[in-house]
PDB file of C-alpha atoms in Angstrom:
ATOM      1  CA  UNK Z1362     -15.336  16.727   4.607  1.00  0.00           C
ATOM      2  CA  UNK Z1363     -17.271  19.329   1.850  1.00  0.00           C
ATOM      3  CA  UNK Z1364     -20.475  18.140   1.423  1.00  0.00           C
ATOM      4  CA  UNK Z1365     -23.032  19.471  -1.183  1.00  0.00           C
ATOM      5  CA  UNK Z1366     -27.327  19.350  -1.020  1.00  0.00           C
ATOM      6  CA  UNK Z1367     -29.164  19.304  -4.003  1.00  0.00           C
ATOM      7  CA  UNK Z1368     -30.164  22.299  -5.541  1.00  0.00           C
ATOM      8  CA  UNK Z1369     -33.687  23.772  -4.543  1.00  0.00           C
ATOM      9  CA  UNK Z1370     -36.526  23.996  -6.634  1.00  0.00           C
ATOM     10  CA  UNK Z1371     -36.821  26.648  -8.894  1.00  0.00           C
ATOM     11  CA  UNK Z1372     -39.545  25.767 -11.497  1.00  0.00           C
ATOM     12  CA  UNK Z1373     -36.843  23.252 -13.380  1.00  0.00           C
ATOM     13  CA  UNK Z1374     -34.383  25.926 -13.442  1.00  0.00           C
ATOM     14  CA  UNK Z1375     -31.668  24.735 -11.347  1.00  0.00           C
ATOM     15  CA  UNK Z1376     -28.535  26.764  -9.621  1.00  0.00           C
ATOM     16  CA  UNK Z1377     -25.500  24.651  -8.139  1.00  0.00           C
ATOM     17  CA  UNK Z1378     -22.184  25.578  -6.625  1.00  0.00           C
ATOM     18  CA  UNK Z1379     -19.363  23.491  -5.741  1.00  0.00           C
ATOM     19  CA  UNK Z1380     -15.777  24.088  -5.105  1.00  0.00           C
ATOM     20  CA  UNK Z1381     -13.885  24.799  -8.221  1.00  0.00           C
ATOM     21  CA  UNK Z1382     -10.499  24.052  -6.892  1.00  0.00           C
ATOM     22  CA  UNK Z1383     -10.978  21.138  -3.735  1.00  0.00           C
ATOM     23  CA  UNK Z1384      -7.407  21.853  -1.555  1.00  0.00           C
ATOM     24  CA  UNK Z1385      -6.252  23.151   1.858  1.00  0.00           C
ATOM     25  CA  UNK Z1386      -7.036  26.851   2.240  1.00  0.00           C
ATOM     26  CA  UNK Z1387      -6.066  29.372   4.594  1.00  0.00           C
ATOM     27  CA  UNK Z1388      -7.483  32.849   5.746  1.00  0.00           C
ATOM     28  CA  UNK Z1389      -5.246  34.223   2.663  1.00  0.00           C
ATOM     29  CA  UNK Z1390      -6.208  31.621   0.269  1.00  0.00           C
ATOM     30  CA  UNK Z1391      -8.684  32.627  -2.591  1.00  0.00           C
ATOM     31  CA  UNK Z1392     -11.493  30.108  -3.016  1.00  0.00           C
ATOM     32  CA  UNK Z1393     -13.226  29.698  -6.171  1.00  0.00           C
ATOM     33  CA  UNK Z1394     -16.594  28.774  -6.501  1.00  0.00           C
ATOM     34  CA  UNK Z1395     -18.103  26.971  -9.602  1.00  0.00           C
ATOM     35  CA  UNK Z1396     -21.757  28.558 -10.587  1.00  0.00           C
ATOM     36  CA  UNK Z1397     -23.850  26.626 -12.895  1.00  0.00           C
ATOM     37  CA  UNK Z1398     -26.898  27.589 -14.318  1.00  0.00           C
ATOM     38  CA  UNK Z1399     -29.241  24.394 -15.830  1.00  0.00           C
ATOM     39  CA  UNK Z1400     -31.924  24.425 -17.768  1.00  0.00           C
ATOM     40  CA  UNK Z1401     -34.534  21.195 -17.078  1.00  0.00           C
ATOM     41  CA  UNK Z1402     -37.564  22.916 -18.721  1.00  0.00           C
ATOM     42  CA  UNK Z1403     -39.159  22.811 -21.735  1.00  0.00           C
ATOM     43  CA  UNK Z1404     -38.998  26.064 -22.794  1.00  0.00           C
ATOM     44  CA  UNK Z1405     -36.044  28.679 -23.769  1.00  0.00           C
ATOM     45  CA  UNK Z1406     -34.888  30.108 -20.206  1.00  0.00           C
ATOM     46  CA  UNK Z1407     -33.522  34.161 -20.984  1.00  0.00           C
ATOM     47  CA  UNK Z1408     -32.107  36.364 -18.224  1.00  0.00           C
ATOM     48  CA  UNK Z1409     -30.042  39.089 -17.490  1.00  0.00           C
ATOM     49  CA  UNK Z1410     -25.825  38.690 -17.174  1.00  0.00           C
ATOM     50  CA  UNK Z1411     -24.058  41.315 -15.375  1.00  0.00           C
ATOM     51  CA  UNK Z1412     -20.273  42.276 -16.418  1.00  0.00           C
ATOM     52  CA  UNK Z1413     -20.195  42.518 -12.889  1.00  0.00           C
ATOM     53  CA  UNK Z1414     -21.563  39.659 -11.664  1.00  0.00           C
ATOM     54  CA  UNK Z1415     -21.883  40.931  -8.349  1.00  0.00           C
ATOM     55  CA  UNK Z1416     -25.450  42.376  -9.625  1.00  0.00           C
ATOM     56  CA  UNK Z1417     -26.352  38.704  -9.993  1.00  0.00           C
ATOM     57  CA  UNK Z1418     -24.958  36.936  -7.794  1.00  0.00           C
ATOM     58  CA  UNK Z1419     -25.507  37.094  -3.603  1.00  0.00           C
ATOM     59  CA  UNK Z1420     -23.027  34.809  -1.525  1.00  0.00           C
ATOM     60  CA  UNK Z1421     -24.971  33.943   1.630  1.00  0.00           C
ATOM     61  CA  UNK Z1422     -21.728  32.126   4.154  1.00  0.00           C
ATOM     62  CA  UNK Z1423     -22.677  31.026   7.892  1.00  0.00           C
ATOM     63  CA  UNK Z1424     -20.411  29.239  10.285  1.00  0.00           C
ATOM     64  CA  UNK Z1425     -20.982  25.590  11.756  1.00  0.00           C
ATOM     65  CA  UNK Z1426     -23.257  26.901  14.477  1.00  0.00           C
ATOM     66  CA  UNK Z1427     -25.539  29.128  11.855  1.00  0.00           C
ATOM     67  CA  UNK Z1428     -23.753  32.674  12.470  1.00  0.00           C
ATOM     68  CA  UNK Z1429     -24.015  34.441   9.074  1.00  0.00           C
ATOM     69  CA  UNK Z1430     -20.597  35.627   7.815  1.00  0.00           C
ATOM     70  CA  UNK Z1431     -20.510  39.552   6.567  1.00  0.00           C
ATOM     71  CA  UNK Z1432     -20.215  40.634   3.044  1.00  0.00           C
ATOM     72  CA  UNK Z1433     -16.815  41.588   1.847  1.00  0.00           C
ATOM     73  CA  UNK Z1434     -16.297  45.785   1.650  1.00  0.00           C
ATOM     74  CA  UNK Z1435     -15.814  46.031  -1.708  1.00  0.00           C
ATOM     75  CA  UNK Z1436     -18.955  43.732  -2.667  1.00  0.00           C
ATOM     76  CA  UNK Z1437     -20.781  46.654  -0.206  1.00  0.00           C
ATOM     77  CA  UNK Z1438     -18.943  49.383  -2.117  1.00  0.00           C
ATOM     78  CA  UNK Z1439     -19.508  47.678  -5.637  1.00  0.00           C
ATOM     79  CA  UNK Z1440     -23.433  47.195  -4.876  1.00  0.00           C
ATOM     80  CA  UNK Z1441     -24.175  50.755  -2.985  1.00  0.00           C
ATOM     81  CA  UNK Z1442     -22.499  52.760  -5.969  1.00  0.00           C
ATOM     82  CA  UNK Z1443     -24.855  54.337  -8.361  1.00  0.00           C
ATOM     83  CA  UNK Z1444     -23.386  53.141 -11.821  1.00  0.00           C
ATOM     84  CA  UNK Z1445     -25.059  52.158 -15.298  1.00  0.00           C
ATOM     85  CA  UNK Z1446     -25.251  48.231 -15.373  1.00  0.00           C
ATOM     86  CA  UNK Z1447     -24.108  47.080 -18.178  1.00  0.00           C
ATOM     87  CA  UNK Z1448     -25.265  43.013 -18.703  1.00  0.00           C
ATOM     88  CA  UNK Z1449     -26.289  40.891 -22.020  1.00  0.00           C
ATOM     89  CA  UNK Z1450     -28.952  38.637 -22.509  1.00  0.00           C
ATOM     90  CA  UNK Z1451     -28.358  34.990 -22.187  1.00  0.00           C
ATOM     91  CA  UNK Z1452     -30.573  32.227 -23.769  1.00  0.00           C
ATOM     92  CA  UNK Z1453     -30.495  28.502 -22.113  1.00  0.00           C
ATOM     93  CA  UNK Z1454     -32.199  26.364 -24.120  1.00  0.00           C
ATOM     94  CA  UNK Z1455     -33.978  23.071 -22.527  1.00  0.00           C
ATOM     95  CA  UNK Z1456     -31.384  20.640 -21.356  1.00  0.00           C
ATOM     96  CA  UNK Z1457     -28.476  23.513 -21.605  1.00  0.00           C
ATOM     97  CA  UNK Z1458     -25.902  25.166 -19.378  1.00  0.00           C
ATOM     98  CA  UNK Z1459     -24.002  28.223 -18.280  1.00  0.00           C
ATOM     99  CA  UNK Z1460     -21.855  28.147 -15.798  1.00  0.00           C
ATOM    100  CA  UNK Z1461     -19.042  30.679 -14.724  1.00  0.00           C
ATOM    101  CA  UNK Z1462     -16.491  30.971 -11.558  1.00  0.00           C
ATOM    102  CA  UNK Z1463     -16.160  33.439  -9.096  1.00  0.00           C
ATOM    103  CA  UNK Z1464     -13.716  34.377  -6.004  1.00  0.00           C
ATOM    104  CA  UNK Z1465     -15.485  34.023  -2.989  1.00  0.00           C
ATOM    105  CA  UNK Z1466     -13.403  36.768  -1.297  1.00  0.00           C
ATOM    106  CA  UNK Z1467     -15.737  39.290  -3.649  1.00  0.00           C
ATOM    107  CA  UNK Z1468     -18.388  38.853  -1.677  1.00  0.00           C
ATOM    108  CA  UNK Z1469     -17.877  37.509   1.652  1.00  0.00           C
ATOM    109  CA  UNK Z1470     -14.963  38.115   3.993  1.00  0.00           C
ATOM    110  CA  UNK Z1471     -13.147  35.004   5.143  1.00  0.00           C
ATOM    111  CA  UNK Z1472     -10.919  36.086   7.645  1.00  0.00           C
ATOM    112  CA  UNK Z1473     -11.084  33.358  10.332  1.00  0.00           C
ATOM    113  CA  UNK Z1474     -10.115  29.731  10.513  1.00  0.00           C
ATOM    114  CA  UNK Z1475     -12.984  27.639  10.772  1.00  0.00           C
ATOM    115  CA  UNK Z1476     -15.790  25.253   9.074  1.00  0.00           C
ATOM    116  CA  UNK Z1477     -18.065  27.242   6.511  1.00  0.00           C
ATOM    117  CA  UNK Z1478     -21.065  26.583   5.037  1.00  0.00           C
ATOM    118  CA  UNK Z1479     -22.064  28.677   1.513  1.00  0.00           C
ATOM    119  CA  UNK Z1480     -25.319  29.324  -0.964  1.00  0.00           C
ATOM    120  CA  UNK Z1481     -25.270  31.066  -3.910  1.00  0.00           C
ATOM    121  CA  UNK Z1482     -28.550  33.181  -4.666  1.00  0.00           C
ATOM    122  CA  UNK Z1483     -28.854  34.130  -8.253  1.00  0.00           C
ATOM    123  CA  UNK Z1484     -30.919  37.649  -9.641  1.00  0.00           C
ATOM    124  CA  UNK Z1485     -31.752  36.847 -13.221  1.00  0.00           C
ATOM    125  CA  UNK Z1486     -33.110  40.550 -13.182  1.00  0.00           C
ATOM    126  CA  UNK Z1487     -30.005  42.043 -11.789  1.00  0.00           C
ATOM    127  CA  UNK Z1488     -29.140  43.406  -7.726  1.00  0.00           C
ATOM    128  CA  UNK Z1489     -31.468  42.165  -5.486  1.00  0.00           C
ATOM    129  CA  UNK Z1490     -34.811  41.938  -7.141  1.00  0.00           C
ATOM    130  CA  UNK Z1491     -37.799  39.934  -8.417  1.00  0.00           C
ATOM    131  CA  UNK Z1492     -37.064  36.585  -8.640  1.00  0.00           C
ATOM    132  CA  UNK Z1493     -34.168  34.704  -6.995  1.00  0.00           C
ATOM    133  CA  UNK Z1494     -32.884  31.443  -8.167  1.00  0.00           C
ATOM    134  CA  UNK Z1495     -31.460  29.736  -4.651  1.00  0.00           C
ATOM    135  CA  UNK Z1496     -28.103  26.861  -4.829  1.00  0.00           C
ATOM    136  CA  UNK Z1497     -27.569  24.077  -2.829  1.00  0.00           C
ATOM    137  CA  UNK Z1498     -25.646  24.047  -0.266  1.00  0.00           C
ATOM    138  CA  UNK Z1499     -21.655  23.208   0.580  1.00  0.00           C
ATOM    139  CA  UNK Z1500     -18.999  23.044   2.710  1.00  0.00           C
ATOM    140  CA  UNK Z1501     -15.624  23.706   3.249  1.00  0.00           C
ATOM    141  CA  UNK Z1502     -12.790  24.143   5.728  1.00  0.00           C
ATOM    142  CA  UNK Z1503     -10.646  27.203   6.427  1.00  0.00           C
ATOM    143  CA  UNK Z1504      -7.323  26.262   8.430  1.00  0.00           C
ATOM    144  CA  UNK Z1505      -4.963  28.546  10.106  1.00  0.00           C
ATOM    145  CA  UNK Z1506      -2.663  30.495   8.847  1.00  0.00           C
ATOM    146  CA  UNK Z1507       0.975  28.737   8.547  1.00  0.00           C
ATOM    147  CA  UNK Z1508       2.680  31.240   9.939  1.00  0.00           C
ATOM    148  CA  UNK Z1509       6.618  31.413  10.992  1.00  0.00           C
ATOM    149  CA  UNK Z1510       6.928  27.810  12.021  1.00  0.00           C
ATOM    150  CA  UNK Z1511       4.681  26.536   8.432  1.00  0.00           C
ATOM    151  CA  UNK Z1512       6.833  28.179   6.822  1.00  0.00           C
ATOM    152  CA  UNK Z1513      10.424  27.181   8.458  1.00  0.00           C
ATOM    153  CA  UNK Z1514       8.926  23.485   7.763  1.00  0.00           C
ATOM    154  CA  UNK Z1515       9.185  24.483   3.961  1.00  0.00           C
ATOM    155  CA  UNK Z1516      12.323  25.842   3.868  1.00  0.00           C
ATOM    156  CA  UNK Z1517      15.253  23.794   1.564  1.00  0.00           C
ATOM    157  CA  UNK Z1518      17.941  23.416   3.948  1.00  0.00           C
ATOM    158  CA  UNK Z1519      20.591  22.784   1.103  1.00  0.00           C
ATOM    159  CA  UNK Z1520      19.578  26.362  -0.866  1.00  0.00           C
ATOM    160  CA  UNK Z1521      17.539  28.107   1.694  1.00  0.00           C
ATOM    161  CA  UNK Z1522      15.000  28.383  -0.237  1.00  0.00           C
ATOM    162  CA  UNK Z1523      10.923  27.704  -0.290  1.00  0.00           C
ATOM    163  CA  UNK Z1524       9.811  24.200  -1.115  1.00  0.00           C
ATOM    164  CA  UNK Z1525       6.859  24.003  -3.705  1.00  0.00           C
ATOM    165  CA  UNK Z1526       5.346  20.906  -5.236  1.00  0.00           C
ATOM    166  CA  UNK Z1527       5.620  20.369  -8.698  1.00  0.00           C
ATOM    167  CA  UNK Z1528       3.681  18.473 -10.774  1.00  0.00           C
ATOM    168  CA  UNK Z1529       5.770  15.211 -10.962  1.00  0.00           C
ATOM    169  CA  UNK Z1530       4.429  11.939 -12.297  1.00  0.00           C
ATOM    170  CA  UNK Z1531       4.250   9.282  -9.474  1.00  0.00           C
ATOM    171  CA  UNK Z1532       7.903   7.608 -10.416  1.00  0.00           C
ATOM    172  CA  UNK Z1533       9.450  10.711  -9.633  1.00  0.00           C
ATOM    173  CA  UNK Z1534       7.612  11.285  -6.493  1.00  0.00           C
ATOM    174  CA  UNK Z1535       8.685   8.359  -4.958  1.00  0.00           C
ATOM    175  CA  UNK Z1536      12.084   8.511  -5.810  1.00  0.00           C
ATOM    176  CA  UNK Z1537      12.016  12.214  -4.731  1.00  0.00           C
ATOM    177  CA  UNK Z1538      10.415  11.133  -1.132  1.00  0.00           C
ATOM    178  CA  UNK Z1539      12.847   7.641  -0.574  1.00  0.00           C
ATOM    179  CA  UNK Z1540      16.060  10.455  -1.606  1.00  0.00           C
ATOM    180  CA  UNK Z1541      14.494  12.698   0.727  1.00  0.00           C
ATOM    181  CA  UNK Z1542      15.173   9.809   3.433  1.00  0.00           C
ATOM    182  CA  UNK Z1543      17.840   8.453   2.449  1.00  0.00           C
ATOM    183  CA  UNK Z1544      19.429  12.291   3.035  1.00  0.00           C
ATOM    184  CA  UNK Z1545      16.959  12.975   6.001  1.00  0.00           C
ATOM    185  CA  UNK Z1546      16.093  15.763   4.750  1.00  0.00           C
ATOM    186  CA  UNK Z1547      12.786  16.073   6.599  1.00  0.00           C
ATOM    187  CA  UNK Z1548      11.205  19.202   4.913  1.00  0.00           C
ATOM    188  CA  UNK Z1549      11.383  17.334   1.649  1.00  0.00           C
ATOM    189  CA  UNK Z1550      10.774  14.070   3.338  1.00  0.00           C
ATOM    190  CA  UNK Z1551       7.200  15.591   4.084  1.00  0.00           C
ATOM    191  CA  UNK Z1552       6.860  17.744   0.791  1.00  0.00           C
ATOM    192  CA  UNK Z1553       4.865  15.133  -1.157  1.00  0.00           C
ATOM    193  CA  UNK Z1554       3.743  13.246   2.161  1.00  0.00           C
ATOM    194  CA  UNK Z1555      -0.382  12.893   3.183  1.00  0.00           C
ATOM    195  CA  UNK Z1556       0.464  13.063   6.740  1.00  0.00           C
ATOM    196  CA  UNK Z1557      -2.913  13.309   7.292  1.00  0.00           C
ATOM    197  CA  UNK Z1558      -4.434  10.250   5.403  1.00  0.00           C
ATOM    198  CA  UNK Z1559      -1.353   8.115   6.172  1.00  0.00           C
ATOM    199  CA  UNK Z1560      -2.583   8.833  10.153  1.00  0.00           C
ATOM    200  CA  UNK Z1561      -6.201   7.895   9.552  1.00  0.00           C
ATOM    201  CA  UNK Z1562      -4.418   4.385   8.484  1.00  0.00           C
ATOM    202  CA  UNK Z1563      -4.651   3.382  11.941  1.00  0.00           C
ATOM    203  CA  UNK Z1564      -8.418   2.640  12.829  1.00  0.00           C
ATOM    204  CA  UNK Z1565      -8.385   3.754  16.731  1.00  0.00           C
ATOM    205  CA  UNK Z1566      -6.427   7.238  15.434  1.00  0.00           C
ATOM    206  CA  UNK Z1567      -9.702   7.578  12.906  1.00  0.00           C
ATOM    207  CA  UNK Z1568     -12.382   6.877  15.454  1.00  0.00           C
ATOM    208  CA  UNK Z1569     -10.983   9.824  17.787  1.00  0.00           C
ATOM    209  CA  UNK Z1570     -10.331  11.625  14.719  1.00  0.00           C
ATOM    210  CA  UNK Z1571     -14.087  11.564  13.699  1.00  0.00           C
ATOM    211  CA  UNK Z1572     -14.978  12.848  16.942  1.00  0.00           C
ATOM    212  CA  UNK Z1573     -12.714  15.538  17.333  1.00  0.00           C
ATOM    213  CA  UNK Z1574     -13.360  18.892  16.296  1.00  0.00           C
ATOM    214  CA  UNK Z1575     -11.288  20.927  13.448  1.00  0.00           C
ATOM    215  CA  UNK Z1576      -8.787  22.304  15.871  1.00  0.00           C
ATOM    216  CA  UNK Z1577      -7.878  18.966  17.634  1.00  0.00           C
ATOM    217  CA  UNK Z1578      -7.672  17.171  13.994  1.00  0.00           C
ATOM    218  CA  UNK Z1579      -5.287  19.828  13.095  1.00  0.00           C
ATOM    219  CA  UNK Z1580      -3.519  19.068  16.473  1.00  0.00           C
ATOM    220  CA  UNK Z1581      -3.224  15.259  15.684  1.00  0.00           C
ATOM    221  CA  UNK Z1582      -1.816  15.853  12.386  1.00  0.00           C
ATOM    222  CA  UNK Z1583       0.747  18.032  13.578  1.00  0.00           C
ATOM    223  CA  UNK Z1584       1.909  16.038  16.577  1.00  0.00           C
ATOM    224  CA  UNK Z1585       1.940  12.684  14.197  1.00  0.00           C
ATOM    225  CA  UNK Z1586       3.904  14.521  11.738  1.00  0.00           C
ATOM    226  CA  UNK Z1587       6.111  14.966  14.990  1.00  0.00           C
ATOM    227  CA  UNK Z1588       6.116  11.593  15.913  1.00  0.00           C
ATOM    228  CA  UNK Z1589       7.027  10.281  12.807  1.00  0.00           C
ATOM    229  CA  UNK Z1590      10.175  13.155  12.505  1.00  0.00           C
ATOM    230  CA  UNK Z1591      11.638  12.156  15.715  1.00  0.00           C
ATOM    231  CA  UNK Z1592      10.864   8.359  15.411  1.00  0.00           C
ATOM    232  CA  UNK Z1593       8.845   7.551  17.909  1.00  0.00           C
ATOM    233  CA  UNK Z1594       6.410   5.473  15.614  1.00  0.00           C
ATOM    234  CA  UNK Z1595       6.936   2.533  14.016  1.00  0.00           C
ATOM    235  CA  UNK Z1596       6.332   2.887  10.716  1.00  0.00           C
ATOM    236  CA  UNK Z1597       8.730   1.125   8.286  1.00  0.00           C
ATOM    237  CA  UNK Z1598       8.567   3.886   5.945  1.00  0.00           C
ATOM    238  CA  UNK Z1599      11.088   6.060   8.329  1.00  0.00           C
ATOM    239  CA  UNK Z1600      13.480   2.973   7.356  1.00  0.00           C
ATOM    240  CA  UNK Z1601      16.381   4.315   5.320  1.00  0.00           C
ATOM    241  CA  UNK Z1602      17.555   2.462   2.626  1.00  0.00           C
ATOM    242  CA  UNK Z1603      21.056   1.766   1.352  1.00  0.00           C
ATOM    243  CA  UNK Z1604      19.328   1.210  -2.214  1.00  0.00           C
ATOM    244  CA  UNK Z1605      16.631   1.142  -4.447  1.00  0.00           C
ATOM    245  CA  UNK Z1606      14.727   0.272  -7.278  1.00  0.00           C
ATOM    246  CA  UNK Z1607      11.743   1.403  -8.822  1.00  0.00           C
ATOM    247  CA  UNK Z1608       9.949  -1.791 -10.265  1.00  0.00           C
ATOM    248  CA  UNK Z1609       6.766  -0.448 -11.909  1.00  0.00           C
ATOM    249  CA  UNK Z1610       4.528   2.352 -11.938  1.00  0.00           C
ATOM    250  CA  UNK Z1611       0.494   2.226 -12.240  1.00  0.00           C
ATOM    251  CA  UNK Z1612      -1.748   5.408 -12.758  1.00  0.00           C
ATOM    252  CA  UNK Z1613      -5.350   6.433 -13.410  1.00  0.00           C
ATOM    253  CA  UNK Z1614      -5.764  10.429 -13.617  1.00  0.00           C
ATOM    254  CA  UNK Z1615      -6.638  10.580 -10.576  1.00  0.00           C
ATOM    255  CA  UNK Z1616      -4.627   7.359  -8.635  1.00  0.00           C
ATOM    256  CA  UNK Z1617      -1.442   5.846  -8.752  1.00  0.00           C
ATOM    257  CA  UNK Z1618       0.877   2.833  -7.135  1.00  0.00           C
ATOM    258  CA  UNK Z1619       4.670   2.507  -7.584  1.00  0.00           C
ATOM    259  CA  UNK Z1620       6.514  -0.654  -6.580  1.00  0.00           C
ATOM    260  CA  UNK Z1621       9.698  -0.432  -4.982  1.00  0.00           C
ATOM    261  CA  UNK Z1622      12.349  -2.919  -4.329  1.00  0.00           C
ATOM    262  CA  UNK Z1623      14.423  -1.366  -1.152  1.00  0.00           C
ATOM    263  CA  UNK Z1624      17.484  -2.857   0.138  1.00  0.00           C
ATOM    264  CA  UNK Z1625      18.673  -2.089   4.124  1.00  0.00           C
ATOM    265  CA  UNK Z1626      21.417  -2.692   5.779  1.00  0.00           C
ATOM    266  CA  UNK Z1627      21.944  -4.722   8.972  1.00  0.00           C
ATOM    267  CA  UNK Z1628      24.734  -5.823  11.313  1.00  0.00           C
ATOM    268  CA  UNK Z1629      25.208  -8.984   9.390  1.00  0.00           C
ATOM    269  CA  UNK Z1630      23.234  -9.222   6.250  1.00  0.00           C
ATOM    270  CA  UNK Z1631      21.224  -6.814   3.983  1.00  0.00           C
ATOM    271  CA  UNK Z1632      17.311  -7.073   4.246  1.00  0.00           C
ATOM    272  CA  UNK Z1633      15.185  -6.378   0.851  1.00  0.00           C
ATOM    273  CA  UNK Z1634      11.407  -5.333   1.085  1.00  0.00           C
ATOM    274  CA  UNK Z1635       9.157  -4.513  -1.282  1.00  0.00           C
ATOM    275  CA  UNK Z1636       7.248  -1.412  -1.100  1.00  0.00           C
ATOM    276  CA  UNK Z1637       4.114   0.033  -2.752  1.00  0.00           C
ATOM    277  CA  UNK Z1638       3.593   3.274  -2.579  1.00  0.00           C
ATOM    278  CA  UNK Z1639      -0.209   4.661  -2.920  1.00  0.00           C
ATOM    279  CA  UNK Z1640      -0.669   7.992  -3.876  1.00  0.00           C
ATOM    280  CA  UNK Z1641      -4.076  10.833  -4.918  1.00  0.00           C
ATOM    281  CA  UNK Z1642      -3.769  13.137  -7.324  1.00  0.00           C
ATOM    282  CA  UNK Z1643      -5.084  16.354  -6.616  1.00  0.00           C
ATOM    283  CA  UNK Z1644      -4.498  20.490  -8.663  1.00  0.00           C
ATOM    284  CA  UNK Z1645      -1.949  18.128 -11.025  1.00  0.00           C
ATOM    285  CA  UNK Z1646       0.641  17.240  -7.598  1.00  0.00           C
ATOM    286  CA  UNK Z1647       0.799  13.740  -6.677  1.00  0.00           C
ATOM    287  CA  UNK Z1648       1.052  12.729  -2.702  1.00  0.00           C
ATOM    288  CA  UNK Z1649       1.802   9.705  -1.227  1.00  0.00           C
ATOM    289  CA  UNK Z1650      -1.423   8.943   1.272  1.00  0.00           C
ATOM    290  CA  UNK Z1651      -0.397   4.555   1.586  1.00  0.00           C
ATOM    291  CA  UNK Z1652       1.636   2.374   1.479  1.00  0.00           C
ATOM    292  CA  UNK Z1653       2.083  -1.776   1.863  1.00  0.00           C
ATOM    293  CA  UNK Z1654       5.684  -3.636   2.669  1.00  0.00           C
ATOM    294  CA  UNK Z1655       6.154  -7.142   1.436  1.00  0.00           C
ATOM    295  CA  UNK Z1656       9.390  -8.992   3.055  1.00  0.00           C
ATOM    296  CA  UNK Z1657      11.367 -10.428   0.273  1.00  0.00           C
ATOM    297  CA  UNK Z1658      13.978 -12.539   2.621  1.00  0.00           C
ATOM    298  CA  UNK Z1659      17.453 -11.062   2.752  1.00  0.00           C
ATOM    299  CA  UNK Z1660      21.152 -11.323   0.952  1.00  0.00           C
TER     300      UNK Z1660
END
């Protein structure tokens, strides 16, 4: 999980970075990094802005185990050239801030899977001189790249074509996912599925998953994502209704529940459950990470 220190002290005037965009990235993904300038003096704070803020702004990026990470070629290139810097002068008042984003990728090369740790340091007098404002510190994950088989699990069967999320309200999501079933139509079955937090459900799966490094997690998603495909779990949301019925729909910005009357077939009589349906919003896509099943007798 990212985590994030507090900023150190710089004489009131405080730098902290935190993941702009919180998802799932990958050695090709670009990761943008929130930079935010504050002001807890008393007194006007001035400095120098670079157009390219690469004069200001130093990314330092170690691993897990404290091995620094090298700077990107064209952040080399960009700070080695011998060019006019053009910057303005910006004026924080007490109690004010500024606060800008910027690609991580411009600085540091990410080109390996793995757990990262990042600081921003901050030049109000442009490059790498006088004084340095210093950022807390954070985290964040870089998994492997999907490659052939990531992408064959995306693939529509029906069209051939790539399966993206869209940003659906809850309702639809649900209906989407039980339709998805209902056709077993895995790839979509798993498009707007938490594997990962529907897994940690089960509290002896979490305790090994706390202790496991990033690798095996990854491993323990992907073989319970295989588990649940070729139904060797239990889980009664792998049931496939004949019917259903969405009964209500709850939602915060941020958290949502749909209710779901579902009707099943059996030998001799048709069972009805009632489902909720728990889902996280997260970049405007909605994914199912719970759910809860009420019996509600049978017809």
């Amino acid at each position: 999980m990212p985590f994030s220190l507090v900023a150190l002290d710089n004489n009131g005037v405080d730098v902290t970075i935190r993941l702009y965009d919180k998802r799932i990235y990958y050695p090709e993904s670009e990761i943008q990094i929130l930079i935010e300038i504050s002001n807890n003096t008393n007194e006007t704070y001035r400095f120098k802005s670079a157009h390219d803020r690469r004069f200001n702004v130093d990314f330092n990026v170690t691993t897990l185990t404290n091995e620094p990470v090298k700077h990107s070629e064209q952040f080399i290139m960009a700070r080695q050239r011998n060019q006019h810097i053009y910057y303005r002068d910006i004026d924080i008042e007490p109690g004010e801030r500024f606060s800008f984003v910027e690609p991580l990728k411009d600085y540091i090369a990410i080109e390996k899977p793995g757990a990262y740790v990042a600081q921003v340091f901050y030049y109000p007098e442009l490059r790498s001189a006088g004084e340095v404002l210093r950022s807390n510190l954070i985290s964040f994950t870089v998994r492997p790249s999907e490659g052939p088989q990531g992408i064959e699990s995306r693939i529509d069967a029906e069209t051939g074509e790539i399966l993206r999320r869209k940003a659906l309200p809850p309702d639809e999501v649900v209906e989407y996912f039980i339709r998805a079933r209902q056709m077993e139509e895995w790839n979509k079955f798993f498009l707007y599925l938490n594997v990962e937090s529907l897994m940690l459900e089960t509290p002896e799966i979490r305790r090994r998953y706390d202790r496991s490094s990033e690798a095996e997690r990854l491993s323990m998603v992907q073989n319970f994502r295989e588990a649940l495909q070729s139904r060797e779990t239990r889980d009664e949301i792998l049931l496939i209704p004949i019917s259903f019925e969405i009964l209500e729909t709850r939602y915060t910005p941020t958290q949502g529940t749909v209710r779901v009357r579902e009707k099943f077939q059996n030998p001799d009589f048709i069972e009805v459950k009632e489902f909720t349906y728990y889902l996280n919003r997260r970049d405007s896509v909605w994914m199912i990470v719970s759910y809860d099943v009420r019996n509600l007798g049978s017809e």
